[in-house]
XYZ file of C-alpha atoms in Angstrom:
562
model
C 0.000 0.000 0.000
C 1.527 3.227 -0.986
C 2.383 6.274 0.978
C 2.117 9.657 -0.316
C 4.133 12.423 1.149
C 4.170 16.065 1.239
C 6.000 18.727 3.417
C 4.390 22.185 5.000
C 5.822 25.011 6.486
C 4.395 25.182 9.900
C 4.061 28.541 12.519
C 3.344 27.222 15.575
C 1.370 28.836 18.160
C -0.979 28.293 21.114
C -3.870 29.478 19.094
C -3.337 28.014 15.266
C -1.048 26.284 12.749
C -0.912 28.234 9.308
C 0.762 26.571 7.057
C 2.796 27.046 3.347
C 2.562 23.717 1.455
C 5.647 22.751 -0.237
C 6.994 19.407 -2.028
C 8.283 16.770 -0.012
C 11.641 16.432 -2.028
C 12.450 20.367 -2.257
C 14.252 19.493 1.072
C 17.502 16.984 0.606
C 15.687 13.972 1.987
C 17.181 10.905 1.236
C 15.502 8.646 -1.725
C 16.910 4.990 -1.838
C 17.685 2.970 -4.570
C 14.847 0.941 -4.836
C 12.287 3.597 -4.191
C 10.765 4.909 -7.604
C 9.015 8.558 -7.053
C 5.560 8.908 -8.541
C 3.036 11.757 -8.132
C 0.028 10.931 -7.512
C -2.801 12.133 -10.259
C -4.836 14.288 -8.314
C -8.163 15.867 -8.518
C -9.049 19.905 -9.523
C -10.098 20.171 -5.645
C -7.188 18.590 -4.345
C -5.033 20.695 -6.517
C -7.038 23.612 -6.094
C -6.354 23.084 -2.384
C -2.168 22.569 -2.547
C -2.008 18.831 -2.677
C 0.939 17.540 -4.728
C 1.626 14.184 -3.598
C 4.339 11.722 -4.380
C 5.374 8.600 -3.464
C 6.724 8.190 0.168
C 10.201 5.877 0.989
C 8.728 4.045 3.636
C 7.557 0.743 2.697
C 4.519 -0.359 4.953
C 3.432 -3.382 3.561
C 0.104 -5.264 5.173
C 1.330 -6.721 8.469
C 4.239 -6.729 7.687
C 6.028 -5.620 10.962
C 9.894 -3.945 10.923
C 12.130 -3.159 13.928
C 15.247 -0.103 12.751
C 15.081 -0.750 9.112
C 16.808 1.243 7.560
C 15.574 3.785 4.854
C 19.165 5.228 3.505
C 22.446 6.519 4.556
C 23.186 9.839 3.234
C 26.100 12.187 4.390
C 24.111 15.822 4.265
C 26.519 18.784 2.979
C 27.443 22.079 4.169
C 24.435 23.527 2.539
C 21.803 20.611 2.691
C 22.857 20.889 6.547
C 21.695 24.725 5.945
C 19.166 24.243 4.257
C 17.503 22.347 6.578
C 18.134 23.778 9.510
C 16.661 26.951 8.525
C 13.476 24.008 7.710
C 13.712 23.164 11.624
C 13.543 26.745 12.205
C 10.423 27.722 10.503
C 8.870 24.228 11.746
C 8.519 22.357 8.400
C 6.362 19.668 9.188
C 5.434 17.019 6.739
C 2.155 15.318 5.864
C 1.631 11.495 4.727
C -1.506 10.483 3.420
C -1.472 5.797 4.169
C -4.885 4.589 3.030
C -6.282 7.858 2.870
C -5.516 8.676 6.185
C -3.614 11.243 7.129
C -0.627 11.675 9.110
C 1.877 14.702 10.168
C 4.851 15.054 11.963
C 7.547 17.642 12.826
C 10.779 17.228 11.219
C 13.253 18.603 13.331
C 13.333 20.753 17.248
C 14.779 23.611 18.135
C 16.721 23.919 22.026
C 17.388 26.572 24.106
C 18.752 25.447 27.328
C 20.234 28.580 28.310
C 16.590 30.170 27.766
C 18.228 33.570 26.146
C 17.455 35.640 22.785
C 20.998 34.904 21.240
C 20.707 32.664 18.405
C 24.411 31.272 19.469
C 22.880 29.230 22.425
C 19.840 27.890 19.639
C 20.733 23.670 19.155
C 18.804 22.631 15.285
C 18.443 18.981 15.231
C 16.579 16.898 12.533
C 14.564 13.685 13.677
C 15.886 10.415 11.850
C 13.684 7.870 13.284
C 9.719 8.154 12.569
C 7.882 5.200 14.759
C 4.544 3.987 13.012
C 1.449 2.554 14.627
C -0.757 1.267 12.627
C -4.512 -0.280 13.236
C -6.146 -2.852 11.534
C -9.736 -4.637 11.329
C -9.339 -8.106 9.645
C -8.009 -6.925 6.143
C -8.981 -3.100 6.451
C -6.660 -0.168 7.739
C -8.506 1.461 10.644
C -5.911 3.858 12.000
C -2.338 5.260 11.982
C -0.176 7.302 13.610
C 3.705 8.268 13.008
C 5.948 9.327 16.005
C 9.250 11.115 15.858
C 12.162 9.408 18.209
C 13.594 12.751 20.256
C 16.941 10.776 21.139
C 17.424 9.827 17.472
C 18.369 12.799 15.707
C 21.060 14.566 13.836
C 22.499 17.798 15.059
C 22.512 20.104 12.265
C 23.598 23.513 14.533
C 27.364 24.071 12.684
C 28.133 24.360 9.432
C 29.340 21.024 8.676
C 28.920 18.226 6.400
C 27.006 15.358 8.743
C 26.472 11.302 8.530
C 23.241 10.354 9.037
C 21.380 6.968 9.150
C 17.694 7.084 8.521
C 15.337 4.534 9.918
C 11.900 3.792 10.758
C 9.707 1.180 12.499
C 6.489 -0.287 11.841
C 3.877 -1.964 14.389
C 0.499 -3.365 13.512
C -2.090 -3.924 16.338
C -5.971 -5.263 15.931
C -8.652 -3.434 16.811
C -12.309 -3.108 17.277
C -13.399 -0.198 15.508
C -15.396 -0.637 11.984
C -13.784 0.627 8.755
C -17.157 2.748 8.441
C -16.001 4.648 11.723
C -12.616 4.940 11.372
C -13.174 8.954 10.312
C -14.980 9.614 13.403
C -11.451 9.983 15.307
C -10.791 13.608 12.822
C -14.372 14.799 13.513
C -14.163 14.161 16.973
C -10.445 16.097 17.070
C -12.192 18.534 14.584
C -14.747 20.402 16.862
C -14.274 22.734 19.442
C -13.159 21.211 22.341
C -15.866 22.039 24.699
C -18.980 21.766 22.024
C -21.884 22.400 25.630
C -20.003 25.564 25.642
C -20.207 26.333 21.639
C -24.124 25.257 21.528
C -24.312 27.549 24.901
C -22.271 30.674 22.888
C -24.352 30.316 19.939
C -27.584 30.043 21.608
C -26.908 33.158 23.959
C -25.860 34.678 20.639
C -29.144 34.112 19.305
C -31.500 35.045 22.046
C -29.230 38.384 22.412
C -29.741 39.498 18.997
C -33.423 38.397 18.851
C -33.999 40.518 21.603
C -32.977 43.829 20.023
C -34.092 43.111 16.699
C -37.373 42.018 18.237
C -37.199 45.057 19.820
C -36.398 47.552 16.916
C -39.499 45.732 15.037
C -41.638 46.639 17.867
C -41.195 50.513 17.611
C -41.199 50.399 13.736
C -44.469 48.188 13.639
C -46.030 50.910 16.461
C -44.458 53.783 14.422
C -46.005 51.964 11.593
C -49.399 51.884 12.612
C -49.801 55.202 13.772
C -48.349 56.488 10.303
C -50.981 54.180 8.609
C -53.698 55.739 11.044
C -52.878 59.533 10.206
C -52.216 58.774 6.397
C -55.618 56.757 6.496
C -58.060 59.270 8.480
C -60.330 61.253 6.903
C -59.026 62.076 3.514
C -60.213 65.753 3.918
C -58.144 66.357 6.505
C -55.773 64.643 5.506
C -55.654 67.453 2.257
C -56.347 70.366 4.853
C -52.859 69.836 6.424
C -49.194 69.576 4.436
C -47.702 65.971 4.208
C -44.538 65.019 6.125
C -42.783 62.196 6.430
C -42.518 59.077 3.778
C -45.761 59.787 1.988
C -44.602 63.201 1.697
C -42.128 61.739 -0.983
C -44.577 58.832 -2.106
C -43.465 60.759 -5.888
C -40.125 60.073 -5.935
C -39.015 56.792 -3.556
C -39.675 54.498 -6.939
C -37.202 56.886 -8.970
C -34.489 54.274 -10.706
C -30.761 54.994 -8.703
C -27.747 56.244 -10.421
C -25.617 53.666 -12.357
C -28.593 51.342 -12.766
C -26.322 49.038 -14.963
C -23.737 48.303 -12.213
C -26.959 48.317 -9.779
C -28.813 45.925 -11.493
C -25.063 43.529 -12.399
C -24.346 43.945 -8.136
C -27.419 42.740 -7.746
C -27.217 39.666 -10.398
C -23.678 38.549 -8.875
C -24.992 38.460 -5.284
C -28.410 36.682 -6.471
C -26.002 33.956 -7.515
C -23.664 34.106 -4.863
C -26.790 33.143 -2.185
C -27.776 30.380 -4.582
C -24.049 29.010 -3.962
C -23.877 29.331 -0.592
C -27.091 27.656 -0.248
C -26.138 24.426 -2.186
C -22.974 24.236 -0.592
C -24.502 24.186 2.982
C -26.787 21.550 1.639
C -23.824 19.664 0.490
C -22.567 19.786 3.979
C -25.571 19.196 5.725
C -26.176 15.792 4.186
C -21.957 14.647 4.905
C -20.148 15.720 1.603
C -17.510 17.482 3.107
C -16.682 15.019 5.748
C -13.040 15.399 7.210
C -10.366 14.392 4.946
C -12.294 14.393 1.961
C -9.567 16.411 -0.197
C -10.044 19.380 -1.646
C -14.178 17.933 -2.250
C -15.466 21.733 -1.008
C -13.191 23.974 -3.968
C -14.246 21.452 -6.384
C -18.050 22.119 -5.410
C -17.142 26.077 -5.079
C -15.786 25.761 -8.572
C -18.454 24.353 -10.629
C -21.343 25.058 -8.436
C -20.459 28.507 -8.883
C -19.935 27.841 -12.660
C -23.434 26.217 -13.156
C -25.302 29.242 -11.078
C -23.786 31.687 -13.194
C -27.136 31.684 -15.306
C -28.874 33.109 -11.939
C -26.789 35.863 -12.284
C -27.048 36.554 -15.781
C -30.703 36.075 -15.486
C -31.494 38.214 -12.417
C -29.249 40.996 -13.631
C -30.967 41.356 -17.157
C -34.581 41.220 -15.936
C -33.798 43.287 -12.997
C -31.620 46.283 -15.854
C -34.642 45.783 -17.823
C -37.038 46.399 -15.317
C -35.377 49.589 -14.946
C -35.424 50.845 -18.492
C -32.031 49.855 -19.153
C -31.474 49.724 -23.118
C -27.997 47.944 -23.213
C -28.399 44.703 -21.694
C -25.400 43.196 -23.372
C -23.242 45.539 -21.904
C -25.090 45.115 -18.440
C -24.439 41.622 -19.157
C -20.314 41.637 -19.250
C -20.519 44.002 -16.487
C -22.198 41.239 -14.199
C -19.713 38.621 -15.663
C -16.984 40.745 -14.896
C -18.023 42.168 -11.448
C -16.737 39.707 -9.626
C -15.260 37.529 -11.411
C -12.787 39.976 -12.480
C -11.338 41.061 -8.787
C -11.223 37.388 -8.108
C -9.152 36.869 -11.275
C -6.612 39.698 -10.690
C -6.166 38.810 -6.986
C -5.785 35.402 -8.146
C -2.713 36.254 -10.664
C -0.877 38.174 -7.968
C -1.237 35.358 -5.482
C -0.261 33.415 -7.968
C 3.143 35.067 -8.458
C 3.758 34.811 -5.115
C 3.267 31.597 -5.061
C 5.339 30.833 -7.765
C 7.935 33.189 -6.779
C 8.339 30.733 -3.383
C 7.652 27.165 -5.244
C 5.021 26.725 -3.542
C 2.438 23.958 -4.594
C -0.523 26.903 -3.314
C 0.891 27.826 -7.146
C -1.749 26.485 -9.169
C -0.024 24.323 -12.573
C -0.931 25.886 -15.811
C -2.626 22.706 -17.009
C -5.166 23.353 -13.547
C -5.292 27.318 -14.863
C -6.450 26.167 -18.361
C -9.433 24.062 -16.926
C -10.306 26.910 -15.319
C -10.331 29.069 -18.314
C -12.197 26.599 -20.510
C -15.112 25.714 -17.424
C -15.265 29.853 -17.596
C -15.072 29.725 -21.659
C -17.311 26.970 -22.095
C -19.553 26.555 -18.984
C -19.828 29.679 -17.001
C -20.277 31.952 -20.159
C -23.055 30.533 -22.074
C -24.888 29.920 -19.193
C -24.675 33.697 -18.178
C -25.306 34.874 -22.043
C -28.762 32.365 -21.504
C -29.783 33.601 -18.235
C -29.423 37.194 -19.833
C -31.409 36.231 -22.834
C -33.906 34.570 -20.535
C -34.153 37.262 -18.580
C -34.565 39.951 -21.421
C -37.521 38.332 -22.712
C -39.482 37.528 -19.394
C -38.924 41.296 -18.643
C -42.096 42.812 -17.364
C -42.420 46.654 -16.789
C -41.241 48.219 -13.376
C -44.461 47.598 -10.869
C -44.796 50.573 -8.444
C -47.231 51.220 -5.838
C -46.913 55.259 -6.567
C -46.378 57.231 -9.698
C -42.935 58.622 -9.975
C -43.220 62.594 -10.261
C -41.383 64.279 -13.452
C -38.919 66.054 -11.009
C -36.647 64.921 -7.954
C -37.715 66.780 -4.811
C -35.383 68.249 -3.411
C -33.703 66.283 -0.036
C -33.690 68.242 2.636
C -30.476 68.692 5.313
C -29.938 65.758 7.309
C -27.703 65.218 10.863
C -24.469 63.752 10.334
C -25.640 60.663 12.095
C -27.973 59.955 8.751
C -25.238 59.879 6.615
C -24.158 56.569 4.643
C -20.748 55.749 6.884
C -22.571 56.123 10.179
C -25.720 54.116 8.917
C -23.014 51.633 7.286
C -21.674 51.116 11.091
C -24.946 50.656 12.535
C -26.625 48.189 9.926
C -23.361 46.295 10.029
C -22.708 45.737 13.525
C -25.813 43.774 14.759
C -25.689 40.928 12.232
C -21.514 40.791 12.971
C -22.138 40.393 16.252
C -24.374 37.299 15.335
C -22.015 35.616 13.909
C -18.257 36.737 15.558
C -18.458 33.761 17.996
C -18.389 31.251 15.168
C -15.795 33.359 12.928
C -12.800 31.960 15.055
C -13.255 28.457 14.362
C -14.217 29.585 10.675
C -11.082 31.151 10.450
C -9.226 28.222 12.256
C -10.369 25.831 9.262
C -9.631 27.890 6.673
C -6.282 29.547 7.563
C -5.262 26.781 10.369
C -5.388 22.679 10.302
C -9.030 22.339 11.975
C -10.990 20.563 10.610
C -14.738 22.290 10.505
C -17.497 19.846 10.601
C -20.484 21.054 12.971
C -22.630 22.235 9.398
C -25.600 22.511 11.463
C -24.477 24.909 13.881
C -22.854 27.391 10.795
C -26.184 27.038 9.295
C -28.057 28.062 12.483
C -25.480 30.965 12.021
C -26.281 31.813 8.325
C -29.418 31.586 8.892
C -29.283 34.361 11.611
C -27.173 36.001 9.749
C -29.882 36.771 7.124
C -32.543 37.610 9.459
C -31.014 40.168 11.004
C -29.397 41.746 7.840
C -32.645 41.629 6.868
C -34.467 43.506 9.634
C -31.856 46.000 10.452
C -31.822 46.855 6.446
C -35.505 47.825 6.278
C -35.328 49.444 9.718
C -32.490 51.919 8.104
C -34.813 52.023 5.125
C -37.612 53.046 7.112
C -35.919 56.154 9.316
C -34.324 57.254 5.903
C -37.439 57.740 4.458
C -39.284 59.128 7.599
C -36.311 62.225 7.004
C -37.934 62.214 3.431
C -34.288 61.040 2.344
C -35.489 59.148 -1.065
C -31.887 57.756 -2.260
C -32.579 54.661 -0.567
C -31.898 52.080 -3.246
C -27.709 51.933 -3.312
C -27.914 53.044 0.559
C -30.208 50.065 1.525
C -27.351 47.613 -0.939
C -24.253 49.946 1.096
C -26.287 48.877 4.320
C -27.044 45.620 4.170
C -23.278 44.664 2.765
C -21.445 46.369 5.455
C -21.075 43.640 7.323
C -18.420 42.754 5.345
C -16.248 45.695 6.170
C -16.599 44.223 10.211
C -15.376 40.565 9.175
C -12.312 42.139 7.412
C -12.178 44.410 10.437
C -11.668 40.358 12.292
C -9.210 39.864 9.547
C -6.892 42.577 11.526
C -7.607 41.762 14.606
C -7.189 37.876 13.707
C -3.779 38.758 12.283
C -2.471 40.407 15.530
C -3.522 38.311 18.132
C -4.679 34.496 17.157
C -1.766 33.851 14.395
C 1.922 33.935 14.665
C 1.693 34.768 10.180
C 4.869 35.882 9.241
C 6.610 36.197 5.983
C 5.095 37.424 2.548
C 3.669 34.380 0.992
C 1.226 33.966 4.344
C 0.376 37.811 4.454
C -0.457 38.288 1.211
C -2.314 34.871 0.691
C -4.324 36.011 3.968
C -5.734 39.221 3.316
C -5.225 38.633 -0.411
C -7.909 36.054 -0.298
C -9.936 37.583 2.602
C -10.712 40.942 0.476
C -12.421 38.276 -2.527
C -14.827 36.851 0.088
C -15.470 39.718 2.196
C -16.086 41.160 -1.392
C -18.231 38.132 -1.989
C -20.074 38.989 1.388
C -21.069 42.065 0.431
C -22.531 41.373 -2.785
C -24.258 38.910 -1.209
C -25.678 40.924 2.369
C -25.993 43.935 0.323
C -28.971 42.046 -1.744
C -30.371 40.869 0.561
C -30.524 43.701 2.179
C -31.721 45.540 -0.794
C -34.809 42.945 -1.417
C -35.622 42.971 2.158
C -35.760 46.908 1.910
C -37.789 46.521 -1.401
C -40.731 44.261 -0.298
C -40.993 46.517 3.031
C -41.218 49.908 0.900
C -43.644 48.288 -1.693
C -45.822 47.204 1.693
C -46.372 50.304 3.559
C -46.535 52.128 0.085
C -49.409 50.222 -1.236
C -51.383 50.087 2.017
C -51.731 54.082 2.392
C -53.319 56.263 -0.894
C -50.883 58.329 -3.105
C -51.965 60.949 -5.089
């Protein structure tokens, strides 16, 4: 049974391990004679998520037991002894996959008896004997583990050429456990490791934010009613007195915004990014992603988002139509391009950096080409259909009120209407439903946890939505009580700056849970961050936007405009 190898760069901390994936052999391990290297052929996912495996020295044949064999003698140079003690110092750790199962392993320590900052009283040493226990049910591998011998090791602190004499040992034992259960060990590992206390944080969460927003929606719906009473009492004196508030500017809150195109293409791209996240959390919540199950959640990001891309296309046509847009092929590149393009550009700089490190994050250009043709010949025609689609189901704009010939004119507001300090308000309540569960979010993406409580992120989502959702229209709603009528891109701005708080996390993330350090891990971290906070706000700001649309097409159609 083969075993594939790879090797990471490792910062270890008390909080998280972020890691730089590199290949096994770019360090002078020792290959003997008999050993032939092979990469494995692997998946887009697993490629897409850094995986370049080959195949491992260690020969672990089927109950086969060995005692010191020995893998190779090799006498290291002055700079292989360099090279990887600099490894030992940036705690390269490397990663076998036996049987699918994974394994990891430090390959050197770092000592500091004298417990002082001068890097002359540093030992390096590299490990040279890796210990393997391995678990078996009748003719089925159940589980493994590799351990490092601390007395067997090579001391790599001087700039020397060294002898060294590589072994390893391998010990089979029976057990109980079914080959069905043997993944239950890495989603055990995987949660949080008091989950009472998670369910606890995300409940009190809940009931927290439930409260205010339950709250808020009990002055609006009182505010509400009395506005419906005075707009709906006798229509004569109604007429005998000037109109204030909303109604006042029933002839103008259903005039089309500014820059309808790139309205109308923000609102297509985050139509399909919902769709996306929904059938990925179904995905999850019926076991796709279970732990270990390489690189299965990029390949479902990839052409989920590929095959949605009609949503889009569709959404943002009807929607620029709708509007009176005439160019809806233009509207239509603009939507393919909106974020797409960000993504793409981001992507070629990380890239670089990537490949400016030899890195296996650098993506082959065989792996880039697939994803230019699935863009070419998937995601493209279905975005040119779902415009076409949407051009000819286009239906005229319905609004409750007609919209007057001229703007009126908006009248001076306090500073505390304005869009940054409405942004900070409509974006803090639904962060603060979800900043408990960001840490372990964070901790799976840019750490080694594994994240596999689904129904709990869900839960989270879900919240998520509702309260983007309520605080949106509530903004809406005092906007147009101050007979403020720009409330289509400021109900969009709202309802996506959420976004702006979770890259806030990004920064605090950075400073105090990860020991990140170098270029590569920087750039890769807030690199990729910006995309899906980007993503975010496409996504919160249309919901927020429909929300705020179905609210102002209620109370607009229950009072009479004239």
């Amino acid at each position: 049974m083969p075993l594939i190898i790879a090797i990471k760069e490792g910062i270890l901390s008390l909080f998280m391990l972020i890691s730089e994936s590199y290949r096994y052999y770019d360090l002078p391990f020792c290959i003997p004679d008999k050993v032939k290297l092979e990469e494995k052929k692997e998946a887009l996912g697993e490629v897409l998520n850094g995986d370049r495996l080959v195949s491992g020295p260690y020969a672990l044949d089927f109950l086969v037991e060995k005692d010191m064999e020995i893998l190779c003698r090799k006498k290291l140079t002055k700079e292989e002894v360099a090279q990887f003690r600099r490894a030992v110092d940036k705690d390269y750790y490397f990663e076998m996959y036996y049987d699918e199962l994974p394994i990891w392993g430090l390959i050197g320590r770092v000592e500091n008896r004298e417990e002082t900052d001068d890097p002359k009283d540093y030992k390096y040493y590299l490990y040279k004997h890796i210990h393997f226990d391995i678990l078996y049910n009748k003719d089925r591998v159940i589980e493994i583990t590799a351990r490092t011998d601390p007395h067997s090791v090579l001391d790599l602190t001087e700039d020397k050429e060294v002898d060294g004499e590589f072994t390893y040992t391998a010990k089979w034992k029976q057990t109980d456990i079914l080959f069905e259960n043997r993944m239950d060990k890495f989603s055990q590992t995987s949660l949080p490791h008091h989950l009472e206390i998670h369910w606890f944080s995300i409940i009190n969460s809940c009931v927290i934010v439930l409260l205010l927003t339950g709250f808020l929606a009990t002055i609006l719906m009182r505010v509400l009613k009395n506005d419906f009473i005075k707009y709906a009492h006798d229509e004569e004196a109604v007429n005998d007195h000037e109109e204030t508030g909303w109604k006042y500017i029933h002839g103008d809150v259903f005039r089309f915004p500014k820059h309808k195109s790139l309205f109308a293409a923000a609102l297509g791209c985050g139509t399909q990014l919902f769709t996306l996240t929904v059938f990925v959390f179904l995905l999850a919540l019926v076991g796709v992603f279970y732990p270990y199950n390489r690189g299965a959640l990029f390949t479902a990001l990839l052409v989920i988002y590929a095959l949605t891309s009609g949503v889009a296309g569709y959404t943002a046509t009807f929607f620029y139509c709708q509007l009176e847009g005439t160019n809806w092929v233009r509207n239509l590149v603009l939507t393919g391009s909106l974020f797409c393009g960000p993504l793409a550009l981001m992507f070629c700089f990380l890239n670089s950096v990537a490949v400016s490190y030899s890195s296996t994050a650098a993506l082959p250009f065989g792996t880039i080409m697939v994803i230019v043709l699935m863009w070419t010949f998937m995601t493209s025609p279905l975005l040119v259909l779902g415009g076409i689609a949407g051009k000819n189901s286009r239906t005229s704009f319905q609004a409750p009120c007609r919209t007057t010939k001229y703007p009126r004119e908006i009248p001076l507001l306090a500073w505390y209407r304005g869009t940054v300090p409405q942004m900070a308000m409509a974006g803090f309540l639904p962060f603060s439903a979800i900043y408990i569960e960001l840490y372990y979010i964070f901790e799976s993406v840019w750490g080694q946890k594994i994240y596999t409580i689904y129904s709990i992120l869900f839960i989270v989502f879900i919240l998520l939505l509702i309260v983007t959702s309520f605080i949106t229209v509530a903004l809406t709603y005092f906007q147009l009580a101050a007979e403020d009528h720009k409330w289509w891109w400021r109900s969009f701005i709202c309802g996506g700056s959420t976004s702006i708080f979770i890259y806030s996390y990004c920064l605090y993330y950075y400073y105090t849970r990860s020991d990140m350090s170098g270029f590569m891990q920087i750039s890769f971290f807030f690199g990729y961050m910006a995309c899906i906070c980007y993503g975010f706000f496409l996504m919160l700001g249309t919901v927020g936007f429909r929300s705020s649309m179905l609210f102002v097409r209620h109370i607009y159609r229950s009072i009479k405009c004239e």
